[in-house]
PDB file of N, CA and C in Angstrom:
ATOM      1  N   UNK A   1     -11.787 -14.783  12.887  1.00  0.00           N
ATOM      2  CA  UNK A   1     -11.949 -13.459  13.427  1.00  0.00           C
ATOM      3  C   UNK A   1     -11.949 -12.425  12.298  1.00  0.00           C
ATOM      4  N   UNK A   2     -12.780 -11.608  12.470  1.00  0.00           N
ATOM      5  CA  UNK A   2     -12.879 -10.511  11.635  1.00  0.00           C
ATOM      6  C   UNK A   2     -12.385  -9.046  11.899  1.00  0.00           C
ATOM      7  N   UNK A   3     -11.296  -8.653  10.720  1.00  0.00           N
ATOM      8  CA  UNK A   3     -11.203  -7.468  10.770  1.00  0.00           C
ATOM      9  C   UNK A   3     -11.508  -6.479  10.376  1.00  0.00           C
ATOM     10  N   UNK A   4     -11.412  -5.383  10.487  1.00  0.00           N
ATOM     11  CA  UNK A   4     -12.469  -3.921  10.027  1.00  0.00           C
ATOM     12  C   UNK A   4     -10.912  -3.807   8.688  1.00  0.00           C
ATOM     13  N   UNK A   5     -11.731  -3.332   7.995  1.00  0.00           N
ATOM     14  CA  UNK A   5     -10.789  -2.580   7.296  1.00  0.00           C
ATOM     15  C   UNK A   5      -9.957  -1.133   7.708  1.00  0.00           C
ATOM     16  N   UNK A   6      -9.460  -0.667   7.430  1.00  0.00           N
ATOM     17  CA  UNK A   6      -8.463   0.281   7.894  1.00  0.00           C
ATOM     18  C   UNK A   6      -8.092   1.309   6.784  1.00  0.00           C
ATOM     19  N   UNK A   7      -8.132   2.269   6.496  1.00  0.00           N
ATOM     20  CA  UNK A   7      -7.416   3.407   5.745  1.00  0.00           C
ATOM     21  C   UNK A   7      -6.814   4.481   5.992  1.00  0.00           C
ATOM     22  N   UNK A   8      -5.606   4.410   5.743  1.00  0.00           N
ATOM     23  CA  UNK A   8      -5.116   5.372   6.424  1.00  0.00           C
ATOM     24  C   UNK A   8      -4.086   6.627   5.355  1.00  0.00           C
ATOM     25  N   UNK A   9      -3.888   7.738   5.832  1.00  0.00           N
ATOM     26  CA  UNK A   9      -2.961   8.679   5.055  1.00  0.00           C
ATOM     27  C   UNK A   9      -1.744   9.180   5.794  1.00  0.00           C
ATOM     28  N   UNK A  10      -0.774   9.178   5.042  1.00  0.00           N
ATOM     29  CA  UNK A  10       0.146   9.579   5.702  1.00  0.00           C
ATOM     30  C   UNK A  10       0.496  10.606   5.380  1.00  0.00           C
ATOM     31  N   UNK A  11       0.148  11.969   6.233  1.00  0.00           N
ATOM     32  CA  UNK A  11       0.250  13.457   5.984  1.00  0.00           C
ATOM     33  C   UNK A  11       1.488  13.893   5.475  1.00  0.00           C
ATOM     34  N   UNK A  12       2.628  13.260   5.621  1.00  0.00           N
ATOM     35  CA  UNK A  12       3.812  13.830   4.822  1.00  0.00           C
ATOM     36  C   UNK A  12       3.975  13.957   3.630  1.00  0.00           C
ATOM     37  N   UNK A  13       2.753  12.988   2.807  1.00  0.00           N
ATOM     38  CA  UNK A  13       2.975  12.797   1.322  1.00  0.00           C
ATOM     39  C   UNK A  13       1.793  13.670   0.978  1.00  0.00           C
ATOM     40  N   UNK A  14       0.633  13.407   1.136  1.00  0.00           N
ATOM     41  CA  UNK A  14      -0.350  13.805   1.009  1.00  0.00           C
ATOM     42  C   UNK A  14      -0.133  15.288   0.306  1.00  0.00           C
ATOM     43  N   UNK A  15      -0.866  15.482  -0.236  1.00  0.00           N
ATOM     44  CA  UNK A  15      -0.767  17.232  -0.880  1.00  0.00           C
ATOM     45  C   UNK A  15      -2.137  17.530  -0.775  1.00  0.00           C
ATOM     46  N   UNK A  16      -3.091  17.003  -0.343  1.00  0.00           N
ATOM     47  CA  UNK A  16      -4.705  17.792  -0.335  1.00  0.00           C
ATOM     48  C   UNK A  16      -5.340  18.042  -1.936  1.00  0.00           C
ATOM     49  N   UNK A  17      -5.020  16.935  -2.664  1.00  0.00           N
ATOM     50  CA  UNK A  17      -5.349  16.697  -4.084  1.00  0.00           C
ATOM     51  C   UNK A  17      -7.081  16.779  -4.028  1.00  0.00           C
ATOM     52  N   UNK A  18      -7.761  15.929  -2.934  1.00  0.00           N
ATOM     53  CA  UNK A  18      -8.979  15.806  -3.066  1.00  0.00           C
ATOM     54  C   UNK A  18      -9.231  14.845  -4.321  1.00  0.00           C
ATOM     55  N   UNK A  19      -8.715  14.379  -4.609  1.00  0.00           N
ATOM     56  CA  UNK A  19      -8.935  12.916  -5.933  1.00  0.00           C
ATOM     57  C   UNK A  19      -9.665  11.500  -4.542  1.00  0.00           C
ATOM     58  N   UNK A  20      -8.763  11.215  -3.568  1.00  0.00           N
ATOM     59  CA  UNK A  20      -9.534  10.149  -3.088  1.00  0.00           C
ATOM     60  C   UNK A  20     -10.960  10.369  -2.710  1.00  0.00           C
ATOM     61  N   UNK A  21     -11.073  11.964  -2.018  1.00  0.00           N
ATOM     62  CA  UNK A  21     -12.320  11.946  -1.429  1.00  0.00           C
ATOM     63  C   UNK A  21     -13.669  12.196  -2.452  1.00  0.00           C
ATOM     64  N   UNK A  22     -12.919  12.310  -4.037  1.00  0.00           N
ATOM     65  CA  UNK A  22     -14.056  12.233  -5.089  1.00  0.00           C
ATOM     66  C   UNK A  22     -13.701  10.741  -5.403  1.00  0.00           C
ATOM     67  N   UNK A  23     -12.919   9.776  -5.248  1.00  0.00           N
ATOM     68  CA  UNK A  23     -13.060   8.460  -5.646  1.00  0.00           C
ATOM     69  C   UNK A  23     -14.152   7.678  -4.992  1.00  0.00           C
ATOM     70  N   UNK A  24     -14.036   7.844  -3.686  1.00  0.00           N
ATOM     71  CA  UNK A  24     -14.305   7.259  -2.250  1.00  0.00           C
ATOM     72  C   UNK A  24     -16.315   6.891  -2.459  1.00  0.00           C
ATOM     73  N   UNK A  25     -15.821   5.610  -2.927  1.00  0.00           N
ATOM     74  CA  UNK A  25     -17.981   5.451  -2.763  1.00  0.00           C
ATOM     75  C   UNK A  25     -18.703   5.623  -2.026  1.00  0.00           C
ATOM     76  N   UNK A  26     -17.859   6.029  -0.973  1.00  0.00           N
ATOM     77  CA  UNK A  26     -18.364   5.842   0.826  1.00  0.00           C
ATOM     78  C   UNK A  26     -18.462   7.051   1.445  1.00  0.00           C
ATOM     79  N   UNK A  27     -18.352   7.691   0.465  1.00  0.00           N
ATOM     80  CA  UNK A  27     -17.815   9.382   0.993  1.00  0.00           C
ATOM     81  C   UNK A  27     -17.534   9.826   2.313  1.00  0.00           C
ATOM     82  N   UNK A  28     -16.548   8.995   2.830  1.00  0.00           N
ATOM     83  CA  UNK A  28     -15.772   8.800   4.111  1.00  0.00           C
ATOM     84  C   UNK A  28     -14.387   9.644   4.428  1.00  0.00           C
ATOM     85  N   UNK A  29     -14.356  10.440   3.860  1.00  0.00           N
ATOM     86  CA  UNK A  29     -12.930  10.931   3.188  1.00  0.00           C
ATOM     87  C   UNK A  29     -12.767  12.683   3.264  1.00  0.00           C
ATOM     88  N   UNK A  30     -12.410  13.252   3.972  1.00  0.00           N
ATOM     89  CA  UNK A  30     -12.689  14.809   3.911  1.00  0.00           C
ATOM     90  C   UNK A  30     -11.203  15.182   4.069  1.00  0.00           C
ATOM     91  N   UNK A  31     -10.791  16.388   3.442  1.00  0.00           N
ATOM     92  CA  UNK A  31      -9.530  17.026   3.822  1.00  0.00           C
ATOM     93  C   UNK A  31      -9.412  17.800   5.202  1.00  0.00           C
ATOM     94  N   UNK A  32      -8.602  16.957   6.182  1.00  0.00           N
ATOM     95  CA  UNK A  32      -8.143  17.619   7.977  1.00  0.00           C
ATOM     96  C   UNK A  32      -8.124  19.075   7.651  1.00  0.00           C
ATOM     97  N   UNK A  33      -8.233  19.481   8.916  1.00  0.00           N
ATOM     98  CA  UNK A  33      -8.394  21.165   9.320  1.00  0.00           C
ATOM     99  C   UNK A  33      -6.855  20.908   9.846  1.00  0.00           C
ATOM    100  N   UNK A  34      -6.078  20.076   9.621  1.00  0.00           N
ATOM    101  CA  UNK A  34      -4.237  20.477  10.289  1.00  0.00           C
ATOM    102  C   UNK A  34      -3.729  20.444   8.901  1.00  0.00           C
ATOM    103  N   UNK A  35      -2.761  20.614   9.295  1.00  0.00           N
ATOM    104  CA  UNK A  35      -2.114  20.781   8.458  1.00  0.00           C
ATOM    105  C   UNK A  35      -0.291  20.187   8.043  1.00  0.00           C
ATOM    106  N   UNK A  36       0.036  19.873   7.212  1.00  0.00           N
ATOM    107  CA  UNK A  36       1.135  19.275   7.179  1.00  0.00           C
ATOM    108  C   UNK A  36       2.334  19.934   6.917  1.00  0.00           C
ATOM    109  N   UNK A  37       3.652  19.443   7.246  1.00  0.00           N
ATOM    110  CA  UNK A  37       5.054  20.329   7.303  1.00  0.00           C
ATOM    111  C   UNK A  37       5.231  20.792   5.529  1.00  0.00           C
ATOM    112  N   UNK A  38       4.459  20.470   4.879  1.00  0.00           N
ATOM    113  CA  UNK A  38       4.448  21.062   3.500  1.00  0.00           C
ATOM    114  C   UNK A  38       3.385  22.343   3.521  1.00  0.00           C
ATOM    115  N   UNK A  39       2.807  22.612   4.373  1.00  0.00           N
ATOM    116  CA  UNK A  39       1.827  23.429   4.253  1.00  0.00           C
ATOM    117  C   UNK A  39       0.173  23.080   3.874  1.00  0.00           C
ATOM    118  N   UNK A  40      -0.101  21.693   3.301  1.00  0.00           N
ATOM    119  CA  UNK A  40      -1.441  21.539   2.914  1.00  0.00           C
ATOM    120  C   UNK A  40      -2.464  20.877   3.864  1.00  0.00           C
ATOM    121  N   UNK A  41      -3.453  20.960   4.019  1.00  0.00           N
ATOM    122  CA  UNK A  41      -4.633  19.898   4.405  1.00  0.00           C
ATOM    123  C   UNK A  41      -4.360  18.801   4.115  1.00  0.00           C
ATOM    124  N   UNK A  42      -4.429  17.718   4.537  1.00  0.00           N
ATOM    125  CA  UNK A  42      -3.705  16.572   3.818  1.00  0.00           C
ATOM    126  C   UNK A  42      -5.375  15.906   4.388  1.00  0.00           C
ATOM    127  N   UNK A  43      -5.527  14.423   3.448  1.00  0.00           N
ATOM    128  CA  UNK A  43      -6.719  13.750   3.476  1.00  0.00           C
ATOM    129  C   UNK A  43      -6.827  13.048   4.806  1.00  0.00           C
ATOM    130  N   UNK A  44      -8.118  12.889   4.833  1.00  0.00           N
ATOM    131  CA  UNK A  44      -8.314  11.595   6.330  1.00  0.00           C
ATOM    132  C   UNK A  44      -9.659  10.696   6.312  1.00  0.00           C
ATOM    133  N   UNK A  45      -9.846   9.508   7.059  1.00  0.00           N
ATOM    134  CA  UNK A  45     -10.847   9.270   6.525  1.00  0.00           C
ATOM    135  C   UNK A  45     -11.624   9.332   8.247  1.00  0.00           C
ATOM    136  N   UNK A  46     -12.952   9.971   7.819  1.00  0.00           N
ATOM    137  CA  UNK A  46     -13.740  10.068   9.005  1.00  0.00           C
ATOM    138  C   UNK A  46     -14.484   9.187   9.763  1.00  0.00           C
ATOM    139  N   UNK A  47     -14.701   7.885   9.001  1.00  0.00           N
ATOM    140  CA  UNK A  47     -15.470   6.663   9.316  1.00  0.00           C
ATOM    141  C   UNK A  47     -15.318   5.419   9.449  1.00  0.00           C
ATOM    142  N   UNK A  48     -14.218   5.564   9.983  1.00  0.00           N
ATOM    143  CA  UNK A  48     -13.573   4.491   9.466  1.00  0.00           C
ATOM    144  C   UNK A  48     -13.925   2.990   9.423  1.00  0.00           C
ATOM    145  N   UNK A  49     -15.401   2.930  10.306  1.00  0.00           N
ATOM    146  CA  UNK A  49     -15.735   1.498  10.530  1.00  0.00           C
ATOM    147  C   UNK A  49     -16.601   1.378   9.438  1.00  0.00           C
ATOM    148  N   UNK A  50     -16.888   2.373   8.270  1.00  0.00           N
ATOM    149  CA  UNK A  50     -17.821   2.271   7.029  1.00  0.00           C
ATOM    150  C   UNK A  50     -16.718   1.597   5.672  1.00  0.00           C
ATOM    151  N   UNK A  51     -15.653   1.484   6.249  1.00  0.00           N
ATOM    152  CA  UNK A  51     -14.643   1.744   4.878  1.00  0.00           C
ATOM    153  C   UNK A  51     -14.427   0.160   4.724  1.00  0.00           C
ATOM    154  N   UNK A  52     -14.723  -0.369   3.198  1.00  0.00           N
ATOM    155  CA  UNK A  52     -14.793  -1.827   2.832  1.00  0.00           C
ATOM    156  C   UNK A  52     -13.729  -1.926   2.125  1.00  0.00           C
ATOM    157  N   UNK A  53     -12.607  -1.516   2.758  1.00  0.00           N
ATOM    158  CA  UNK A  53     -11.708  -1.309   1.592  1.00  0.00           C
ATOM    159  C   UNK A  53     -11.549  -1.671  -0.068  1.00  0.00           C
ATOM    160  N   UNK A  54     -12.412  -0.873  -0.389  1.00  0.00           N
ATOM    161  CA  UNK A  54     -12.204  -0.919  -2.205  1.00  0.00           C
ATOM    162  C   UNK A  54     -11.055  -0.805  -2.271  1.00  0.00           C
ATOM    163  N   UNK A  55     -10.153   0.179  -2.118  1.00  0.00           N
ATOM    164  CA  UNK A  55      -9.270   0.641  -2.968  1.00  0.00           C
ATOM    165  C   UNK A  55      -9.042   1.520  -3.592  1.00  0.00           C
ATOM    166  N   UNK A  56     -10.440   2.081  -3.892  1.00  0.00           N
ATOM    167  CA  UNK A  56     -10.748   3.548  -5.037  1.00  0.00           C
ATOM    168  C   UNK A  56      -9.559   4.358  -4.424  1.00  0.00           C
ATOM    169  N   UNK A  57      -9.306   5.053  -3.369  1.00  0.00           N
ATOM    170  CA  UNK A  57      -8.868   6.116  -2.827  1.00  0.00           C
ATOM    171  C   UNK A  57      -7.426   5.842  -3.226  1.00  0.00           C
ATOM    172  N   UNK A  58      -6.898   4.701  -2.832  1.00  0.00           N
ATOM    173  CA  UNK A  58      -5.266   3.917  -2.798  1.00  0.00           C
ATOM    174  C   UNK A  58      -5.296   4.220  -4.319  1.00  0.00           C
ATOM    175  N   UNK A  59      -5.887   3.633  -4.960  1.00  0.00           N
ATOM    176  CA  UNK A  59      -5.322   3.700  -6.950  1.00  0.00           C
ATOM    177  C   UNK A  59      -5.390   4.533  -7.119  1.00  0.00           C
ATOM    178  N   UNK A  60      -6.395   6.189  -7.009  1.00  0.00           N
ATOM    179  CA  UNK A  60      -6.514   7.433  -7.571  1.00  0.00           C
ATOM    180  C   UNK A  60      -5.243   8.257  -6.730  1.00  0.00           C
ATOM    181  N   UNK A  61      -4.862   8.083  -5.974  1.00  0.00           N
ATOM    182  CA  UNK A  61      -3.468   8.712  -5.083  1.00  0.00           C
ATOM    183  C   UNK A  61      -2.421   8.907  -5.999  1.00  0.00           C
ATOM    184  N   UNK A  62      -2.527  10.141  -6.179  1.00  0.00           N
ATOM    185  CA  UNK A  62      -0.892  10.320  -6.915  1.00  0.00           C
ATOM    186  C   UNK A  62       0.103  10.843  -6.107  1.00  0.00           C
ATOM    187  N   UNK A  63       0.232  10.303  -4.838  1.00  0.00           N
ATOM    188  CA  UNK A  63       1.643  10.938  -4.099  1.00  0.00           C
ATOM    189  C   UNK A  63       1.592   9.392  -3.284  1.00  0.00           C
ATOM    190  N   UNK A  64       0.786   8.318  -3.963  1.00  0.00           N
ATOM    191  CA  UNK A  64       1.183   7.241  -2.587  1.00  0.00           C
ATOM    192  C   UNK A  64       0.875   7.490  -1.263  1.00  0.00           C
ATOM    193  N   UNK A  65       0.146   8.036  -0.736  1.00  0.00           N
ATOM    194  CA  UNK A  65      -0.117   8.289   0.823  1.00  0.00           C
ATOM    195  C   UNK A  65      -0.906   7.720   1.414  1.00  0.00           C
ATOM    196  N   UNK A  66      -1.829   6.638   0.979  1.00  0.00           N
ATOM    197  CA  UNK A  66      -3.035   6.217   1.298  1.00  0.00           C
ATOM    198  C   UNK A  66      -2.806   4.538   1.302  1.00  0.00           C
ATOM    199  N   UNK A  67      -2.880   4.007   3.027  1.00  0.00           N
ATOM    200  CA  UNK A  67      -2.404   2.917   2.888  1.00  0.00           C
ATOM    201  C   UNK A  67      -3.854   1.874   3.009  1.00  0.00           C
ATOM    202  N   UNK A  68      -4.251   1.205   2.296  1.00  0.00           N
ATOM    203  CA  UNK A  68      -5.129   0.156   2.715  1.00  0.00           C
ATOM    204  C   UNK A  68      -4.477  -0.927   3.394  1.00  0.00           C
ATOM    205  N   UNK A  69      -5.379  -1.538   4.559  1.00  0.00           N
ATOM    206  CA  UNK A  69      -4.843  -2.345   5.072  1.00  0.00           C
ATOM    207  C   UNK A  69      -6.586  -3.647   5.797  1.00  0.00           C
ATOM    208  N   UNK A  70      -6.330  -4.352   5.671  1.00  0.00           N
ATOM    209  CA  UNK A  70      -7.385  -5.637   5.527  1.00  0.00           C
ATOM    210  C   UNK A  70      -7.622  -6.470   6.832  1.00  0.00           C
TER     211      UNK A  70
END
């Protein structure tokens, strides 16, 4: 059985860096119109059935918020 890949952010960490959504080959990746208890846009990914999980987004994350999952 096959699974989709999955990416996900977890808005608490997130700071709205915009590093994944310039990593992202898939350009699947836009900063939410909500907003998080820190105050920022935090990342999301919009497509999610396009996302092959590389990874790009997970390694360029400098707050850890971006979980790949397989």
């Amino acid at each position: 059985m096959f699974v989709m890949p999955k990416m996900t952010v977890d808005p608490n960490y997130c700071k709205g860096c915009g590093l994944c959504i310039i990593a992202c080959p898939r350009k699947i990746i836009r900063l939410s119109e909500n907003i998080n208890a820190k105050g920022y846009n935090y990342a999301e990914c919009i497509e999610q059935e396009k996302c092959t999980a590389c990874k790009m987004c997970y390694i360029t994350c400098p707050d850890v918020a971006i979980t790949i999952e397989k």
